[in-house]
Amino acid sequence: MKDYITDVPGIKVGHAHSKEGMTGCTVILTEKGATTGVDVRGSAPGTRELALLDPINTVDKAHAILLTGGSAFGLSAADGVMTTLENKKIGFNVGVTKVPIVPAAVLFDLEVGDYQIRPNATMGQQATKNASSTETRLGKVGAGMGCTVGKLLGIEQASPSGLGSASLQLTDEIYVGALVAVNAFGDILDKKGKIIAGCKDEQGDFINTYQAMKEEEIKGFGKNTTIGVVATNVQLTKTEANKVAQVAHNGYAKHIRPVHTMLDGDTIFALSTGDKRIDINLLATAASQVMGQAIVKAIDNV
């Protein structure tokens, strides 16, 4: 066990980023296709191909998930992911070619580095080529490159954040993992409820964002968003995958305060790569737990 989402069979992860731009993207690759669901709780999301994941729609498998910085500009990185997978003949067979299904979500990091450098098709292509089942990097890597948290008083008084991942083994054969880029408006709490990253006062001490919101003017509309993926080798329908994604937001709620605000675009994807069987209530609860662990690790590894 690597305590990383790549512990889940069928999952590969690849990163690409720019240190000058302080931005990047992360690809969660499922070359054989994975039944996929999604749940969006924040009110300022930037996404691509999410309508396809509604259970009433036809295609039920994705071949990659893209998590990217660059705000809406970063969605163009998905073009590079698609091109790379099409060249490898991975995707939904339409006869003349195979169309890779690549849902994507973005976070806002344009204020951190050079805003003119954003994830693009070239960066998406590189992240896909870098994808490996042995990837274990955390913190300032990929989509986590420009992440910050605690932005009530603006970016100058925020804390650095990054990319986190964790995994659990529920039985001898069943795994669940999470990967998350933590770029929240709110503070980050450890498992005991202590603030470990967030908004700071002029002396550099943490303030409680929720309490301070009662007195301070809120800044940074739409300049946040925590985006993540949970994955398992348990067999799920698309409806069940959407439910697992929904429950996994409890991991956000436990470790981010406040969460799911009008200032965030909080999104979680759920991937099913295998044919194992387990009670979905247990699985969804485990997904929530492992997502929470991944959030804390994002801070611990900055």
mmCIF file of C-alpha atoms in Angstrom:
data_model
loop_
_atom_site.group_PDB
_atom_site.id
_atom_site.type_symbol
_atom_site.label_atom_id
_atom_site.label_comp_id
_atom_site.label_asym_id
_atom_site.label_seq_id
_atom_site.Cartn_x
_atom_site.Cartn_y
_atom_site.Cartn_z
ATOM 1 C CA MET A 1 0.000 0.000 0.000
ATOM 2 C CA LYS A 2 1.326 3.400 -1.055
ATOM 3 C CA ASP A 3 -1.482 5.319 0.687
ATOM 4 C CA TYR A 4 -2.201 6.892 -2.694
ATOM 5 C CA ILE A 5 -5.061 6.599 -5.168
ATOM 6 C CA THR A 6 -2.820 4.469 -7.385
ATOM 7 C CA ASP A 7 -3.340 1.622 -4.898
ATOM 8 C CA VAL A 8 -6.701 1.105 -6.636
ATOM 9 C CA PRO A 9 -6.282 -1.408 -9.490
ATOM 10 C CA GLY A 10 -6.742 0.195 -12.897
ATOM 11 C CA ILE A 11 -5.766 3.703 -11.807
ATOM 12 C CA LYS A 12 -2.774 5.646 -13.080
ATOM 13 C CA VAL A 13 -1.888 9.252 -12.205
ATOM 14 C CA GLY A 14 0.180 11.758 -14.156
ATOM 15 C CA HIS A 15 1.187 15.339 -13.370
ATOM 16 C CA ALA A 16 2.524 18.288 -15.331
ATOM 17 C CA HIS A 17 3.070 21.830 -14.098
ATOM 18 C CA SER A 18 4.866 25.142 -14.508
ATOM 19 C CA LYS A 19 6.893 26.525 -11.622
ATOM 20 C CA GLU A 20 6.895 29.976 -13.214
ATOM 21 C CA GLY A 21 3.149 29.961 -13.673
ATOM 22 C CA MET A 22 2.584 28.177 -10.348
ATOM 23 C CA THR A 23 -0.097 26.104 -12.013
ATOM 24 C CA GLY A 24 -0.509 22.617 -13.399
ATOM 25 C CA CYS A 25 -2.773 19.693 -14.109
ATOM 26 C CA THR A 26 -3.245 16.137 -12.908
ATOM 27 C CA VAL A 27 -4.692 13.280 -14.955
ATOM 28 C CA ILE A 28 -6.327 10.272 -13.308
ATOM 29 C CA LEU A 29 -6.123 7.699 -16.075
ATOM 30 C CA THR A 30 -8.398 4.652 -16.467
ATOM 31 C CA GLU A 31 -7.265 3.120 -19.752
ATOM 32 C CA LYS A 32 -9.880 0.360 -19.774
ATOM 33 C CA GLY A 33 -12.635 2.801 -18.864
ATOM 34 C CA ALA A 34 -14.274 3.302 -15.477
ATOM 35 C CA THR A 35 -17.909 3.796 -14.572
ATOM 36 C CA THR A 36 -18.011 7.407 -13.462
ATOM 37 C CA GLY A 37 -20.174 9.696 -11.351
ATOM 38 C CA VAL A 38 -19.824 13.256 -10.119
ATOM 39 C CA ASP A 39 -21.263 15.590 -7.525
ATOM 40 C CA VAL A 40 -20.863 19.385 -7.501
ATOM 41 C CA ARG A 41 -21.577 21.219 -4.243
ATOM 42 C CA GLY A 42 -19.828 24.563 -4.697
ATOM 43 C CA SER A 43 -21.556 27.390 -6.561
ATOM 44 C CA ALA A 44 -18.663 28.576 -8.747
ATOM 45 C CA PRO A 45 -17.573 25.458 -10.687
ATOM 46 C CA GLY A 46 -15.610 25.241 -13.911
ATOM 47 C CA THR A 47 -16.181 21.886 -15.579
ATOM 48 C CA ARG A 48 -16.307 19.884 -18.810
ATOM 49 C CA GLU A 49 -18.326 16.775 -19.817
ATOM 50 C CA LEU A 50 -20.285 16.636 -16.560
ATOM 51 C CA ALA A 51 -23.707 16.318 -18.234
ATOM 52 C CA LEU A 52 -22.548 13.002 -19.656
ATOM 53 C CA LEU A 53 -22.253 11.586 -16.139
ATOM 54 C CA ASP A 54 -25.947 12.021 -15.399
ATOM 55 C CA PRO A 55 -27.389 8.483 -15.049
ATOM 56 C CA ILE A 56 -30.054 9.206 -17.683
ATOM 57 C CA ASN A 57 -27.386 9.757 -20.360
ATOM 58 C CA THR A 58 -25.854 7.052 -22.516
ATOM 59 C CA VAL A 59 -22.091 6.831 -21.987
ATOM 60 C CA ASP A 60 -21.207 5.484 -18.546
ATOM 61 C CA LYS A 61 -17.425 5.132 -18.652
ATOM 62 C CA ALA A 62 -14.674 7.726 -18.568
ATOM 63 C CA HIS A 63 -11.109 7.077 -19.704
ATOM 64 C CA ALA A 64 -9.525 9.872 -17.677
ATOM 65 C CA ILE A 65 -10.407 12.622 -15.235
ATOM 66 C CA LEU A 66 -8.593 15.937 -15.508
ATOM 67 C CA LEU A 67 -8.040 18.155 -12.476
ATOM 68 C CA THR A 68 -6.464 21.420 -13.518
ATOM 69 C CA GLY A 69 -5.504 24.913 -12.478
ATOM 70 C CA GLY A 70 -5.834 27.965 -14.688
ATOM 71 C CA SER A 71 -9.503 28.682 -14.018
ATOM 72 C CA ALA A 72 -11.688 28.150 -17.110
ATOM 73 C CA PHE A 73 -8.618 28.568 -19.332
ATOM 74 C CA GLY A 74 -7.272 25.310 -17.908
ATOM 75 C CA LEU A 75 -10.072 23.269 -19.456
ATOM 76 C CA SER A 76 -8.104 23.336 -22.703
ATOM 77 C CA ALA A 77 -5.688 20.831 -21.128
ATOM 78 C CA ALA A 78 -8.366 18.193 -21.709
ATOM 79 C CA ASP A 79 -7.717 18.504 -25.459
ATOM 80 C CA GLY A 80 -4.198 17.220 -24.912
ATOM 81 C CA VAL A 81 -5.456 14.346 -22.778
ATOM 82 C CA MET A 82 -7.923 13.365 -25.509
ATOM 83 C CA THR A 83 -5.336 13.548 -28.296
ATOM 84 C CA THR A 84 -2.891 11.361 -26.397
ATOM 85 C CA LEU A 85 -5.537 8.742 -25.604
ATOM 86 C CA GLU A 86 -6.927 8.748 -29.155
ATOM 87 C CA ASN A 87 -3.421 8.078 -30.466
ATOM 88 C CA LYS A 88 -3.291 5.074 -28.118
ATOM 89 C CA LYS A 89 -6.698 3.945 -29.421
ATOM 90 C CA ILE A 90 -8.340 4.468 -26.017
ATOM 91 C CA GLY A 91 -11.905 5.741 -25.939
ATOM 92 C CA PHE A 92 -15.547 5.214 -26.867
ATOM 93 C CA ASN A 93 -15.689 3.369 -30.180
ATOM 94 C CA VAL A 94 -17.578 5.389 -32.813
ATOM 95 C CA GLY A 95 -16.350 3.358 -35.765
ATOM 96 C CA VAL A 96 -14.007 5.800 -37.490
ATOM 97 C CA THR A 97 -12.051 6.393 -34.277
ATOM 98 C CA LYS A 98 -12.242 6.068 -30.532
ATOM 99 C CA VAL A 99 -13.384 9.148 -28.616
ATOM 100 C CA PRO A 100 -11.790 9.421 -25.155
ATOM 101 C CA ILE A 101 -14.254 10.537 -22.472
ATOM 102 C CA VAL A 102 -12.412 13.036 -20.248
ATOM 103 C CA PRO A 103 -14.525 14.885 -17.669
ATOM 104 C CA ALA A 104 -12.649 17.802 -16.136
ATOM 105 C CA ALA A 105 -12.812 20.331 -13.315
ATOM 106 C CA VAL A 106 -10.756 23.473 -12.746
ATOM 107 C CA LEU A 107 -9.605 25.554 -9.801
ATOM 108 C CA PHE A 108 -8.592 29.209 -9.661
ATOM 109 C CA ASP A 109 -4.874 29.862 -9.196
ATOM 110 C CA LEU A 110 -4.265 32.802 -11.557
ATOM 111 C CA GLU A 111 -3.183 35.127 -8.715
ATOM 112 C CA VAL A 112 -0.376 32.874 -7.482
ATOM 113 C CA GLY A 113 2.140 32.856 -10.343
ATOM 114 C CA ASP A 114 2.294 34.263 -13.876
ATOM 115 C CA TYR A 115 -1.384 34.394 -14.832
ATOM 116 C CA GLN A 116 -0.490 34.221 -18.533
ATOM 117 C CA ILE A 117 0.865 30.692 -18.065
ATOM 118 C CA ARG A 118 -2.031 28.247 -17.816
ATOM 119 C CA PRO A 119 -2.528 24.520 -18.336
ATOM 120 C CA ASN A 120 -3.059 23.950 -22.060
ATOM 121 C CA ALA A 121 -3.243 21.047 -24.477
ATOM 122 C CA THR A 122 0.523 20.547 -24.345
ATOM 123 C CA MET A 123 0.487 20.324 -20.557
ATOM 124 C CA GLY A 124 -2.483 17.941 -20.630
ATOM 125 C CA GLN A 125 -0.639 15.771 -23.134
ATOM 126 C CA GLN A 126 2.457 15.689 -20.936
ATOM 127 C CA ALA A 127 0.479 14.788 -17.804
ATOM 128 C CA THR A 128 -1.170 11.911 -19.670
ATOM 129 C CA LYS A 129 2.168 10.605 -20.945
ATOM 130 C CA ASN A 130 3.507 10.825 -17.376
ATOM 131 C CA ALA A 131 0.666 8.708 -15.957
ATOM 132 C CA SER A 132 1.873 5.759 -13.906
ATOM 133 C CA SER A 133 0.537 3.276 -11.375
ATOM 134 C CA THR A 134 3.572 4.040 -9.196
ATOM 135 C CA GLU A 135 2.957 7.811 -8.853
ATOM 136 C CA THR A 136 2.949 8.988 -5.221
ATOM 137 C CA ARG A 137 3.855 12.702 -5.252
ATOM 138 C CA LEU A 138 1.960 15.133 -3.020
ATOM 139 C CA GLY A 139 1.869 18.838 -2.266
ATOM 140 C CA LYS A 140 3.098 21.310 -4.889
ATOM 141 C CA VAL A 141 2.695 19.089 -7.928
ATOM 142 C CA GLY A 142 0.262 18.958 -10.835
ATOM 143 C CA ALA A 143 -3.074 20.608 -10.090
ATOM 144 C CA GLY A 144 -1.862 21.307 -6.567
ATOM 145 C CA MET A 145 0.883 23.653 -7.739
ATOM 146 C CA GLY A 146 -0.965 26.927 -7.186
ATOM 147 C CA CYS A 147 -3.354 25.883 -4.439
ATOM 148 C CA THR A 148 -3.987 28.132 -1.437
ATOM 149 C CA VAL A 149 -6.575 28.097 1.363
ATOM 150 C CA GLY A 150 -8.122 30.580 3.764
ATOM 151 C CA LYS A 151 -8.818 33.522 1.458
ATOM 152 C CA LEU A 152 -11.285 35.598 3.445
ATOM 153 C CA LEU A 153 -8.811 38.508 3.561
ATOM 154 C CA GLY A 154 -7.283 37.890 0.133
ATOM 155 C CA ILE A 155 -4.402 35.863 -1.238
ATOM 156 C CA GLU A 156 -1.773 37.768 0.773
ATOM 157 C CA GLN A 157 -3.120 36.348 4.061
ATOM 158 C CA ALA A 158 -3.896 32.854 2.782
ATOM 159 C CA SER A 159 -1.927 29.654 3.466
ATOM 160 C CA PRO A 160 -0.186 27.466 0.878
ATOM 161 C CA SER A 161 -1.870 24.206 0.009
ATOM 162 C CA GLY A 162 -1.479 21.505 -2.619
ATOM 163 C CA LEU A 163 -2.395 18.038 -3.823
ATOM 164 C CA GLY A 164 -3.288 15.229 -1.420
ATOM 165 C CA SER A 165 -4.012 11.533 -1.841
ATOM 166 C CA ALA A 166 -4.792 8.570 0.404
ATOM 167 C CA SER A 167 -6.132 5.014 0.179
ATOM 168 C CA LEU A 168 -7.829 2.341 2.271
ATOM 169 C CA GLN A 169 -7.964 -1.427 1.908
ATOM 170 C CA LEU A 170 -11.450 -2.530 2.995
ATOM 171 C CA THR A 171 -10.915 -6.277 2.445
ATOM 172 C CA ASP A 172 -8.176 -8.457 0.976
ATOM 173 C CA GLU A 173 -9.314 -7.486 -2.513
ATOM 174 C CA ILE A 174 -11.205 -4.180 -2.188
ATOM 175 C CA TYR A 175 -9.586 -0.761 -2.297
ATOM 176 C CA VAL A 176 -10.808 2.822 -2.206
ATOM 177 C CA GLY A 177 -8.616 5.847 -2.801
ATOM 178 C CA ALA A 178 -8.879 9.608 -3.118
ATOM 179 C CA LEU A 179 -6.923 12.393 -4.761
ATOM 180 C CA VAL A 180 -7.710 16.073 -4.208
ATOM 181 C CA ALA A 181 -6.407 19.533 -5.089
ATOM 182 C CA VAL A 182 -7.241 21.688 -2.058
ATOM 183 C CA ASN A 183 -7.876 25.303 -3.049
ATOM 184 C CA ALA A 184 -10.580 26.272 -0.588
ATOM 185 C CA PHE A 185 -11.967 29.619 0.512
ATOM 186 C CA GLY A 186 -12.194 28.199 4.030
ATOM 187 C CA ASP A 187 -9.748 26.867 6.613
ATOM 188 C CA ILE A 188 -8.422 23.301 6.731
ATOM 189 C CA LEU A 189 -8.916 21.264 9.898
ATOM 190 C CA ASP A 190 -7.142 18.144 11.113
ATOM 191 C CA LYS A 191 -9.057 15.125 12.428
ATOM 192 C CA LYS A 192 -9.354 16.790 15.848
ATOM 193 C CA GLY A 193 -10.874 19.958 14.385
ATOM 194 C CA LYS A 194 -7.736 22.094 14.782
ATOM 195 C CA ILE A 195 -6.953 24.620 12.040
ATOM 196 C CA ILE A 196 -3.781 23.516 10.239
ATOM 197 C CA ALA A 197 -3.991 25.934 7.286
ATOM 198 C CA GLY A 198 -6.149 28.922 6.517
ATOM 199 C CA CYS A 199 -6.555 32.655 6.772
ATOM 200 C CA LYS A 200 -3.919 34.457 8.845
ATOM 201 C CA ASP A 201 -3.874 37.781 10.655
ATOM 202 C CA GLU A 202 -1.115 40.346 10.195
ATOM 203 C CA GLN A 203 1.014 38.560 12.806
ATOM 204 C CA GLY A 204 0.783 35.283 10.852
ATOM 205 C CA ASP A 205 -1.550 33.529 13.291
ATOM 206 C CA PHE A 206 -4.598 31.624 12.062
ATOM 207 C CA ILE A 207 -7.943 33.296 12.450
ATOM 208 C CA ASN A 208 -11.184 31.356 12.383
ATOM 209 C CA THR A 209 -12.675 32.160 8.964
ATOM 210 C CA TYR A 210 -16.221 31.271 9.996
ATOM 211 C CA GLN A 211 -16.095 33.571 12.998
ATOM 212 C CA ALA A 212 -14.296 36.330 11.092
ATOM 213 C CA MET A 213 -16.916 36.275 8.327
ATOM 214 C CA LYS A 214 -19.313 37.911 10.773
ATOM 215 C CA GLU A 215 -17.155 41.024 10.850
ATOM 216 C CA GLU A 216 -14.975 41.057 7.719
ATOM 217 C CA GLU A 217 -15.840 41.883 4.128
ATOM 218 C CA ILE A 218 -15.624 38.703 2.057
ATOM 219 C CA LYS A 219 -13.194 38.905 -0.876
ATOM 220 C CA GLY A 220 -12.243 36.608 -3.713
ATOM 221 C CA PHE A 221 -15.518 35.667 -5.389
ATOM 222 C CA GLY A 222 -15.045 32.473 -7.374
ATOM 223 C CA LYS A 223 -11.292 32.362 -6.751
ATOM 224 C CA ASN A 224 -11.246 29.069 -4.907
ATOM 225 C CA THR A 225 -12.510 25.472 -5.444
ATOM 226 C CA THR A 226 -11.494 22.060 -4.129
ATOM 227 C CA ILE A 227 -11.595 19.365 -6.814
ATOM 228 C CA GLY A 228 -11.085 15.664 -6.233
ATOM 229 C CA VAL A 229 -11.588 12.062 -7.254
ATOM 230 C CA VAL A 230 -12.478 8.923 -5.326
ATOM 231 C CA ALA A 231 -11.817 5.560 -6.949
ATOM 232 C CA THR A 232 -12.532 1.938 -6.124
ATOM 233 C CA ASN A 233 -12.370 -1.494 -7.700
ATOM 234 C CA VAL A 234 -15.919 -2.199 -6.480
ATOM 235 C CA GLN A 235 -18.405 -2.605 -9.326
ATOM 236 C CA LEU A 236 -20.814 0.339 -9.472
ATOM 237 C CA THR A 237 -23.566 1.528 -11.748
ATOM 238 C CA LYS A 238 -23.418 5.140 -12.859
ATOM 239 C CA THR A 239 -26.176 5.941 -10.357
ATOM 240 C CA GLU A 240 -24.184 4.326 -7.552
ATOM 241 C CA ALA A 241 -21.018 6.142 -8.625
ATOM 242 C CA ASN A 242 -22.879 9.446 -8.405
ATOM 243 C CA LYS A 243 -24.031 8.508 -4.895
ATOM 244 C CA VAL A 244 -20.492 7.662 -3.786
ATOM 245 C CA ALA A 245 -19.298 11.033 -5.111
ATOM 246 C CA GLN A 246 -22.102 12.732 -3.198
ATOM 247 C CA VAL A 247 -21.275 11.066 0.120
ATOM 248 C CA ALA A 248 -17.545 11.678 -0.369
ATOM 249 C CA HIS A 249 -18.272 15.387 0.081
ATOM 250 C CA ASN A 250 -18.622 14.589 3.783
ATOM 251 C CA GLY A 251 -14.819 14.390 3.742
ATOM 252 C CA TYR A 252 -14.766 17.978 2.522
ATOM 253 C CA ALA A 253 -17.288 19.017 5.165
ATOM 254 C CA LYS A 254 -15.251 17.506 7.998
ATOM 255 C CA HIS A 255 -11.944 19.100 7.049
ATOM 256 C CA ILE A 256 -12.840 22.367 5.269
ATOM 257 C CA ARG A 257 -14.677 25.171 7.088
ATOM 258 C CA PRO A 258 -16.661 26.811 5.626
ATOM 259 C CA VAL A 259 -17.192 24.555 2.612
ATOM 260 C CA HIS A 260 -19.423 24.437 -0.488
ATOM 261 C CA THR A 261 -19.774 28.210 -0.469
ATOM 262 C CA MET A 262 -20.847 30.578 -3.233
ATOM 263 C CA LEU A 263 -17.119 31.288 -3.587
ATOM 264 C CA ASP A 264 -16.096 27.659 -4.278
ATOM 265 C CA GLY A 265 -16.736 25.237 -7.135
ATOM 266 C CA ASP A 266 -16.283 22.098 -5.024
ATOM 267 C CA THR A 267 -16.508 18.972 -7.189
ATOM 268 C CA ILE A 268 -15.861 15.252 -6.619
ATOM 269 C CA PHE A 269 -15.719 12.518 -9.275
ATOM 270 C CA ALA A 270 -16.160 8.816 -8.444
ATOM 271 C CA LEU A 271 -14.571 6.032 -10.512
ATOM 272 C CA SER A 272 -15.328 2.296 -10.499
ATOM 273 C CA THR A 273 -12.597 0.205 -12.134
ATOM 274 C CA GLY A 274 -13.425 -3.351 -11.098
ATOM 275 C CA ASP A 275 -15.977 -6.063 -10.441
ATOM 276 C CA LYS A 276 -15.700 -6.572 -6.672
ATOM 277 C CA ARG A 277 -18.805 -6.451 -4.468
ATOM 278 C CA ILE A 278 -19.411 -4.697 -1.175
ATOM 279 C CA ASP A 279 -22.240 -2.806 0.495
ATOM 280 C CA ILE A 280 -22.455 0.632 -1.112
ATOM 281 C CA ASN A 281 -23.136 2.328 2.241
ATOM 282 C CA LEU A 282 -19.837 1.029 3.588
ATOM 283 C CA LEU A 283 -18.042 1.999 0.406
ATOM 284 C CA ALA A 284 -19.440 5.535 0.361
ATOM 285 C CA THR A 285 -18.552 6.048 4.015
ATOM 286 C CA ALA A 286 -15.014 4.830 3.350
ATOM 287 C CA ALA A 287 -14.794 7.213 0.378
ATOM 288 C CA SER A 288 -15.680 10.085 2.693
ATOM 289 C CA GLN A 289 -13.021 8.998 5.185
ATOM 290 C CA VAL A 290 -10.248 8.609 2.622
ATOM 291 C CA MET A 291 -11.105 11.946 1.035
ATOM 292 C CA GLY A 292 -10.710 13.619 4.419
ATOM 293 C CA GLN A 293 -7.332 11.949 4.893
ATOM 294 C CA ALA A 294 -6.214 13.148 1.465
ATOM 295 C CA ILE A 295 -7.145 16.750 2.331
ATOM 296 C CA VAL A 296 -5.016 16.699 5.482
ATOM 297 C CA LYS A 297 -2.106 15.142 3.562
ATOM 298 C CA ALA A 298 -2.279 17.963 1.014
ATOM 299 C CA ILE A 299 -1.424 20.399 3.803
ATOM 300 C CA ASP A 300 1.107 18.154 5.508
ATOM 301 C CA ASN A 301 3.126 17.848 2.295
ATOM 302 C CA VAL A 302 3.366 21.492 1.240
#
